Amino acid sequence: MRYLITGTAGFIGFHLARRLLEEGHSVTGFDGMTAYYNVRLKEARHAALAQFPAFKPFIGMLEDEKALAAAYDIEKPDVIVHLAAQAGVRYSLENPRAYFDANLSGTWNVLELARRAEIRHLMLASTSSVYGANPDIPFRESDRTDEPLTFYAASKKATEVMAHSYSHLHKIPTTAFRFFTVYGPWGRPDMALFKFVKGILDGSEIEIYGEGRMSRDFTYVDDLVDGIVRLSAVVPAEANRVQVPGVIDTLSHQAPFRVVNIGGGQPVGLLDFVETVEEVLGRPAKRRMLPMQKGDVPRTYASPDLLVALTGYKPETSLKDGVRAFVEWYLEARKDFLD
């Protein structure tokens, strides 16, 4: 298969591209190399992918429709996986315009490309943040997602509904997947695990928001990629509507469109998360307890039922194993391109 992946210099895009290349597929990688965090880390990801002859990188911004079209023309892929976005919940409070440009305008360009190309399957990333402070647990794809707490969450909800409209109007088979706190090697420096490991090793304080009372459904990145790859083979169509008792399929009645959680349904308290990091590192953290930050949600908790019904799979990697894999990577990587 031929894939076009947006965001291949990013955390998740890199891992997905590497997995597909290892399996013998060809990947055109599109990335803007923005300076939201250390560009050297992004360049190192692309350098690792460049070891595969079937990887063809293209540097460009999502907002540039002509650049996207040029990337598509390299190999005219069968599948588009749209992962590139302006990420970060807290940064959306500081610079919401970046989210409008990348997540709304950029996604519209991807949808236009998918319409013109008549691709087999469009897959795009959403987030558990669309559930907001949902009081019902676990979070099911059929739950209301009309109360986003940040512009980041609103922009990803908009991504879903924009894609649904294009799927209906132009019959584009589309799967939107909602990620739940993804972590692992090659992760983003603005995420909690990266900050905690760095802080503990440096002997500096780590900031624990919400007084540690929050919980997250952590998803190891290899598990997430496994979910995406499996879903790529389940193209939304009336013929594959789920008929499992107790599972509500989100396959639209108006379009070949479906939303799927990718999470294991095993939330972990923030203090338990910190203790796991301490255990793996073999040293205690200097903790600075802080109140809940604006835009934060108290918990995330995925229902994996639809993912299991569609693919027979759900994330299973233990938090300790995942944290250990990240630490092993971090200790090597910081000598090369993180410091």
Tab-separated table of C-alpha atoms in Angstrom:
chain	number	residue	atom	x	y	z
A	1	MET	CA	0.000	0.000	0.000
A	2	ARG	CA	0.992	3.602	-0.541
A	3	TYR	CA	0.414	5.988	2.375
A	4	LEU	CA	0.548	9.752	2.745
A	5	ILE	CA	1.031	10.619	6.416
A	6	THR	CA	0.924	14.202	7.628
A	7	GLY	CA	3.100	14.837	10.673
A	8	THR	CA	5.833	12.237	10.130
A	9	ALA	CA	8.349	14.345	12.059
A	10	GLY	CA	5.928	14.322	14.978
A	11	PHE	CA	5.711	11.769	17.772
A	12	ILE	CA	2.839	9.581	16.557
A	13	GLY	CA	3.379	10.144	12.842
A	14	PHE	CA	6.972	8.977	13.160
A	15	HIS	CA	6.004	5.738	14.905
A	16	LEU	CA	3.212	4.985	12.432
A	17	ALA	CA	5.444	5.673	9.429
A	18	ARG	CA	8.206	3.449	10.814
A	19	ARG	CA	5.762	0.602	11.451
A	20	LEU	CA	4.349	0.791	7.913
A	21	LEU	CA	7.804	1.004	6.343
A	22	GLU	CA	8.952	-2.016	8.337
A	23	GLU	CA	5.952	-3.917	6.952
A	24	GLY	CA	6.951	-3.096	3.373
A	25	HIS	CA	4.574	-0.246	2.571
A	26	SER	CA	5.678	3.026	1.009
A	27	VAL	CA	5.191	6.292	2.913
A	28	THR	CA	5.221	9.885	1.761
A	29	GLY	CA	5.807	11.980	4.859
A	30	PHE	CA	4.508	15.553	5.049
A	31	ASP	CA	5.647	17.820	7.886
A	32	GLY	CA	6.127	21.534	8.520
A	33	MET	CA	8.998	21.179	11.027
A	34	THR	CA	7.453	23.934	13.149
A	35	ALA	CA	9.326	25.272	16.165
A	36	TYR	CA	6.642	24.425	18.751
A	37	TYR	CA	9.325	22.242	20.358
A	38	ASN	CA	12.928	21.191	19.649
A	39	VAL	CA	13.272	20.930	15.868
A	40	ARG	CA	16.373	18.754	16.324
A	41	LEU	CA	14.113	16.027	17.709
A	42	LYS	CA	11.860	16.297	14.660
A	43	GLU	CA	14.854	16.176	12.328
A	44	ALA	CA	16.151	13.084	14.140
A	45	ARG	CA	12.817	11.336	13.600
A	46	HIS	CA	12.905	12.054	9.881
A	47	ALA	CA	16.533	10.954	9.721
A	48	ALA	CA	15.548	7.612	11.242
A	49	LEU	CA	12.782	7.198	8.671
A	50	ALA	CA	15.148	8.143	5.848
A	51	GLN	CA	16.955	4.825	6.395
A	52	PHE	CA	14.028	3.217	4.559
A	53	PRO	CA	14.209	3.641	0.750
A	54	ALA	CA	10.389	3.659	0.577
A	55	PHE	CA	10.175	6.820	2.705
A	56	LYS	CA	9.785	10.053	0.765
A	57	PRO	CA	9.800	13.193	2.942
A	58	PHE	CA	8.144	16.454	1.946
A	59	ILE	CA	8.523	19.627	4.016
A	60	GLY	CA	5.543	21.960	3.894
A	61	MET	CA	2.804	23.577	5.943
A	62	LEU	CA	-0.724	22.206	6.140
A	63	GLU	CA	-2.044	25.647	5.296
A	64	ASP	CA	-0.320	25.443	1.900
A	65	GLU	CA	-2.762	23.613	-0.343
A	66	LYS	CA	-0.298	23.451	-3.246
A	67	ALA	CA	2.362	21.861	-1.039
A	68	LEU	CA	-0.066	19.133	0.041
A	69	ALA	CA	-0.992	18.476	-3.566
A	70	ALA	CA	2.691	18.225	-4.516
A	71	ALA	CA	3.273	15.699	-1.712
A	72	TYR	CA	0.330	13.635	-2.929
A	73	ASP	CA	1.653	13.632	-6.485
A	74	ILE	CA	4.909	11.940	-5.415
A	75	GLU	CA	3.236	8.518	-5.291
A	76	LYS	CA	-0.527	9.105	-5.384
A	77	PRO	CA	-1.224	7.137	-2.191
A	78	ASP	CA	-4.112	4.789	-1.490
A	79	VAL	CA	-4.556	5.964	2.118
A	80	ILE	CA	-4.122	9.356	3.790
A	81	VAL	CA	-3.467	9.410	7.548
A	82	HIS	CA	-3.824	12.967	8.820
A	83	LEU	CA	-1.890	13.298	12.080
A	84	ALA	CA	-0.276	16.726	11.712
A	85	ALA	CA	-1.804	19.377	13.951
A	86	GLN	CA	-0.958	22.085	16.406
A	87	ALA	CA	-0.882	20.041	19.598
A	88	GLY	CA	-0.885	20.982	23.272
A	89	VAL	CA	-3.829	21.846	25.489
A	90	ARG	CA	-2.165	24.675	27.436
A	91	TYR	CA	-0.512	26.279	24.410
A	92	SER	CA	-3.981	26.743	22.908
A	93	LEU	CA	-4.631	29.271	25.680
A	94	GLU	CA	-1.586	31.292	24.579
A	95	ASN	CA	-1.770	31.050	20.804
A	96	PRO	CA	-5.218	29.939	19.596
A	97	ARG	CA	-4.501	31.287	16.126
A	98	ALA	CA	-1.983	28.480	15.540
A	99	TYR	CA	-4.791	25.964	16.143
A	100	PHE	CA	-7.100	27.713	13.702
A	101	ASP	CA	-4.434	27.743	10.994
A	102	ALA	CA	-3.201	24.151	11.353
A	103	ASN	CA	-6.186	22.268	12.729
A	104	LEU	CA	-9.013	23.973	10.835
A	105	SER	CA	-7.548	25.516	7.691
A	106	GLY	CA	-4.957	22.753	7.357
A	107	THR	CA	-7.510	19.997	7.810
A	108	TRP	CA	-9.762	21.580	5.190
A	109	ASN	CA	-6.859	21.346	2.738
A	110	VAL	CA	-6.465	17.645	3.573
A	111	LEU	CA	-10.194	17.100	3.014
A	112	GLU	CA	-10.035	18.873	-0.337
A	113	LEU	CA	-7.081	16.701	-1.317
A	114	ALA	CA	-8.973	13.545	-0.313
A	115	ARG	CA	-11.996	14.692	-2.342
A	116	ARG	CA	-9.987	15.297	-5.495
A	117	ALA	CA	-7.890	12.144	-5.127
A	118	GLU	CA	-10.792	9.751	-4.437
A	119	ILE	CA	-8.636	7.790	-1.999
A	120	ARG	CA	-9.574	4.415	-0.522
A	121	HIS	CA	-9.503	5.492	3.131
A	122	LEU	CA	-8.974	8.780	4.954
A	123	MET	CA	-7.897	8.435	8.571
A	124	LEU	CA	-7.502	11.403	10.885
A	125	ALA	CA	-6.555	12.077	14.468
A	126	SER	CA	-8.872	13.479	17.074
A	127	THR	CA	-8.419	13.452	20.845
A	128	SER	CA	-9.983	12.433	24.135
A	129	SER	CA	-10.083	16.167	24.895
A	130	VAL	CA	-13.321	16.404	22.890
A	131	TYR	CA	-15.087	14.677	25.795
A	132	GLY	CA	-14.346	17.670	28.033
A	133	ALA	CA	-15.275	17.092	31.670
A	134	ASN	CA	-17.674	14.284	30.765
A	135	PRO	CA	-19.074	12.896	34.057
A	136	ASP	CA	-19.968	9.543	32.517
A	137	ILE	CA	-17.290	6.865	32.503
A	138	PRO	CA	-15.897	5.214	30.580
A	139	PHE	CA	-16.004	7.666	27.667
A	140	ARG	CA	-17.923	6.134	24.786
A	141	GLU	CA	-17.815	7.412	21.216
A	142	SER	CA	-21.592	7.947	21.355
A	143	ASP	CA	-21.300	10.372	24.314
A	144	ARG	CA	-22.025	14.064	23.710
A	145	THR	CA	-18.903	16.057	22.838
A	146	ASP	CA	-20.447	19.520	22.652
A	147	GLU	CA	-18.681	21.107	25.635
A	148	PRO	CA	-14.950	21.412	24.810
A	149	LEU	CA	-12.918	23.124	27.526
A	150	THR	CA	-10.139	24.480	25.283
A	151	PHE	CA	-9.796	25.778	21.756
A	152	TYR	CA	-7.542	22.792	21.055
A	153	ALA	CA	-10.414	20.433	21.893
A	154	ALA	CA	-12.823	22.572	19.875
A	155	SER	CA	-10.512	22.483	16.864
A	156	LYS	CA	-10.321	18.682	16.978
A	157	LYS	CA	-14.097	18.371	17.345
A	158	ALA	CA	-14.347	20.622	14.300
A	159	THR	CA	-11.971	18.265	12.484
A	160	GLU	CA	-14.398	15.406	13.100
A	161	VAL	CA	-17.520	17.198	11.915
A	162	MET	CA	-15.785	18.757	8.903
A	163	ALA	CA	-14.613	15.289	7.888
A	164	HIS	CA	-18.112	13.884	8.336
A	165	SER	CA	-19.561	16.487	5.984
A	166	TYR	CA	-16.965	15.702	3.311
A	167	SER	CA	-17.492	11.992	3.806
A	168	HIS	CA	-21.228	12.474	3.210
A	169	LEU	CA	-20.962	14.873	0.284
A	170	HIS	CA	-18.126	13.139	-1.556
A	171	LYS	CA	-18.423	9.527	-0.316
A	172	ILE	CA	-14.937	9.514	1.237
A	173	PRO	CA	-14.496	6.490	3.557
A	174	THR	CA	-13.246	8.138	6.756
A	175	THR	CA	-12.174	6.975	10.204
A	176	ALA	CA	-11.519	9.494	12.980
A	177	PHE	CA	-9.713	8.087	16.003
A	178	ARG	CA	-9.653	9.665	19.450
A	179	PHE	CA	-6.308	9.306	21.222
A	180	PHE	CA	-5.928	8.954	24.983
A	181	THR	CA	-2.712	10.390	26.538
A	182	VAL	CA	-0.169	8.750	24.270
A	183	TYR	CA	3.368	8.273	25.623
A	184	GLY	CA	6.543	6.403	24.778
A	185	PRO	CA	9.984	6.734	23.122
A	186	TRP	CA	10.501	9.735	20.825
A	187	GLY	CA	7.749	11.570	22.727
A	188	ARG	CA	7.056	15.306	22.825
A	189	PRO	CA	9.059	17.394	25.337
A	190	ASP	CA	5.925	19.275	26.435
A	191	MET	CA	4.237	16.124	27.721
A	192	ALA	CA	4.178	15.012	31.356
A	193	LEU	CA	6.365	11.912	31.096
A	194	PHE	CA	9.120	13.798	29.299
A	195	LYS	CA	9.013	16.607	31.872
A	196	PHE	CA	8.910	14.237	34.844
A	197	VAL	CA	11.852	12.119	33.699
A	198	LYS	CA	13.948	15.170	32.851
A	199	GLY	CA	13.097	16.882	36.137
A	200	ILE	CA	13.833	13.854	38.303
A	201	LEU	CA	17.154	13.176	36.569
A	202	ASP	CA	18.137	16.845	36.814
A	203	GLY	CA	17.128	17.027	40.478
A	204	SER	CA	14.641	19.822	39.828
A	205	GLU	CA	11.035	20.095	40.923
A	206	ILE	CA	8.308	18.516	38.845
A	207	GLU	CA	4.951	20.277	38.712
A	208	ILE	CA	1.943	18.141	39.602
A	209	TYR	CA	-1.317	19.821	38.671
A	210	GLY	CA	-4.690	19.311	40.278
A	211	GLU	CA	-2.871	18.405	43.508
A	212	GLY	CA	-2.340	14.992	41.895
A	213	ARG	CA	-6.046	14.127	41.940
A	214	MET	CA	-6.376	13.798	38.159
A	215	SER	CA	-6.272	10.508	36.266
A	216	ARG	CA	-5.449	9.639	32.679
A	217	ASP	CA	-5.955	6.628	30.422
A	218	PHE	CA	-2.340	6.325	29.277
A	219	THR	CA	-1.771	4.657	25.900
A	220	TYR	CA	1.637	3.346	24.898
A	221	VAL	CA	2.539	4.558	21.422
A	222	ASP	CA	3.139	1.098	19.913
A	223	ASP	CA	-0.339	0.064	21.053
A	224	LEU	CA	-1.806	3.182	19.472
A	225	VAL	CA	-0.042	2.469	16.180
A	226	ASP	CA	-1.289	-1.112	16.282
A	227	GLY	CA	-4.820	0.234	16.624
A	228	ILE	CA	-4.406	2.605	13.683
A	229	VAL	CA	-2.943	-0.088	11.449
A	230	ARG	CA	-5.746	-2.507	12.277
A	231	LEU	CA	-8.400	0.163	11.696
A	232	SER	CA	-6.885	1.015	8.322
A	233	ALA	CA	-8.153	-2.353	7.089
A	234	VAL	CA	-11.689	-1.711	8.393
A	235	VAL	CA	-12.961	0.757	5.814
A	236	PRO	CA	-16.227	2.353	6.978
A	237	ALA	CA	-19.181	0.983	5.013
A	238	GLU	CA	-22.671	-0.246	5.813
A	239	ALA	CA	-21.489	-3.793	5.121
A	240	ASN	CA	-19.192	-3.785	8.167
A	241	ARG	CA	-21.545	-2.223	10.695
A	242	VAL	CA	-20.856	-3.751	14.123
A	243	GLN	CA	-23.515	-6.154	15.358
A	244	VAL	CA	-22.092	-6.906	18.821
A	245	PRO	CA	-24.565	-6.773	21.748
A	246	GLY	CA	-23.857	-3.832	24.041
A	247	VAL	CA	-21.584	-2.049	21.544
A	248	ILE	CA	-22.829	1.100	19.830
A	249	ASP	CA	-21.264	1.495	16.400
A	250	THR	CA	-20.589	5.102	15.394
A	251	LEU	CA	-20.814	4.323	11.679
A	252	SER	CA	-22.858	7.235	10.346
A	253	HIS	CA	-26.245	6.637	8.736
A	254	GLN	CA	-25.451	9.451	6.295
A	255	ALA	CA	-21.829	8.762	5.358
A	256	PRO	CA	-19.053	6.145	5.272
A	257	PHE	CA	-17.670	7.707	8.456
A	258	ARG	CA	-16.817	6.329	11.884
A	259	VAL	CA	-15.262	7.623	15.145
A	260	VAL	CA	-13.247	5.190	17.287
A	261	ASN	CA	-11.509	5.520	20.664
A	262	ILE	CA	-7.982	4.120	20.833
A	263	GLY	CA	-7.367	3.552	24.527
A	264	GLY	CA	-7.143	0.631	26.889
A	265	GLY	CA	-9.765	1.659	29.415
A	266	GLN	CA	-7.330	1.527	32.352
A	267	PRO	CA	-7.000	5.025	33.843
A	268	VAL	CA	-4.117	5.714	36.227
A	269	GLY	CA	-4.019	8.355	38.945
A	270	LEU	CA	-1.452	11.093	38.425
A	271	LEU	CA	0.348	10.300	41.695
A	272	ASP	CA	0.487	6.612	40.749
A	273	PHE	CA	1.993	7.704	37.445
A	274	VAL	CA	4.655	9.742	39.242
A	275	GLU	CA	5.439	6.815	41.549
A	276	THR	CA	5.904	4.542	38.526
A	277	VAL	CA	8.392	7.000	37.021
A	278	GLU	CA	10.241	7.185	40.353
A	279	GLU	CA	10.379	3.390	40.562
A	280	VAL	CA	11.778	3.008	37.034
A	281	LEU	CA	14.370	5.742	37.588
A	282	GLY	CA	15.269	4.506	41.047
A	283	ARG	CA	15.113	7.953	42.619
A	284	PRO	CA	12.431	10.164	44.189
A	285	ALA	CA	10.919	13.248	42.628
A	286	LYS	CA	10.881	16.694	44.162
A	287	ARG	CA	7.180	17.393	43.910
A	288	ARG	CA	5.537	20.784	43.573
A	289	MET	CA	1.795	20.445	44.019
A	290	LEU	CA	-0.245	22.957	42.016
A	291	PRO	CA	-3.970	23.575	41.487
A	292	MET	CA	-5.848	22.442	38.396
A	293	GLN	CA	-4.814	24.433	35.357
A	294	LYS	CA	-7.274	26.268	33.155
A	295	GLY	CA	-8.595	23.917	30.487
A	296	ASP	CA	-7.520	20.697	32.232
A	297	VAL	CA	-10.019	17.869	32.627
A	298	PRO	CA	-10.189	15.799	35.835
A	299	ARG	CA	-9.911	12.440	34.087
A	300	THR	CA	-9.903	10.542	30.828
A	301	TYR	CA	-11.201	7.016	30.557
A	302	ALA	CA	-11.693	5.258	27.223
A	303	SER	CA	-14.200	2.582	26.434
A	304	PRO	CA	-12.313	0.246	24.078
A	305	ASP	CA	-15.426	-1.745	23.203
A	306	LEU	CA	-15.870	-0.447	19.651
A	307	LEU	CA	-12.162	-0.836	18.869
A	308	VAL	CA	-12.304	-4.430	20.085
A	309	ALA	CA	-15.467	-5.142	18.097
A	310	LEU	CA	-13.880	-3.797	14.918
A	311	THR	CA	-10.364	-5.199	15.272
A	312	GLY	CA	-10.296	-7.758	18.100
A	313	TYR	CA	-7.614	-5.610	19.753
A	314	LYS	CA	-7.128	-3.136	22.569
A	315	PRO	CA	-4.007	-1.551	24.114
A	316	GLU	CA	-2.433	-3.785	26.764
A	317	THR	CA	1.112	-2.508	27.478
A	318	SER	CA	1.550	-1.944	31.217
A	319	LEU	CA	2.427	1.531	32.399
A	320	LYS	CA	5.658	0.307	33.994
A	321	ASP	CA	6.836	-1.372	30.796
A	322	GLY	CA	5.971	1.687	28.742
A	323	VAL	CA	7.714	4.090	31.115
A	324	ARG	CA	10.793	1.865	31.179
A	325	ALA	CA	10.953	1.884	27.364
A	326	PHE	CA	10.721	5.676	27.346
A	327	VAL	CA	13.471	6.054	29.957
A	328	GLU	CA	15.808	3.756	28.025
A	329	TRP	CA	15.264	5.828	24.889
A	330	TYR	CA	15.611	9.140	26.754
A	331	LEU	CA	18.937	8.249	28.342
A	332	GLU	CA	20.384	7.584	24.886
A	333	ALA	CA	18.660	10.384	23.009
A	334	ARG	CA	19.582	13.214	25.365
A	335	LYS	CA	23.256	12.602	24.632
A	336	ASP	CA	22.651	13.030	20.921
A	337	PHE	CA	19.987	15.664	20.284
A	338	LEU	CA	18.024	16.591	23.397
A	339	ASP	CA	20.523	18.557	25.510
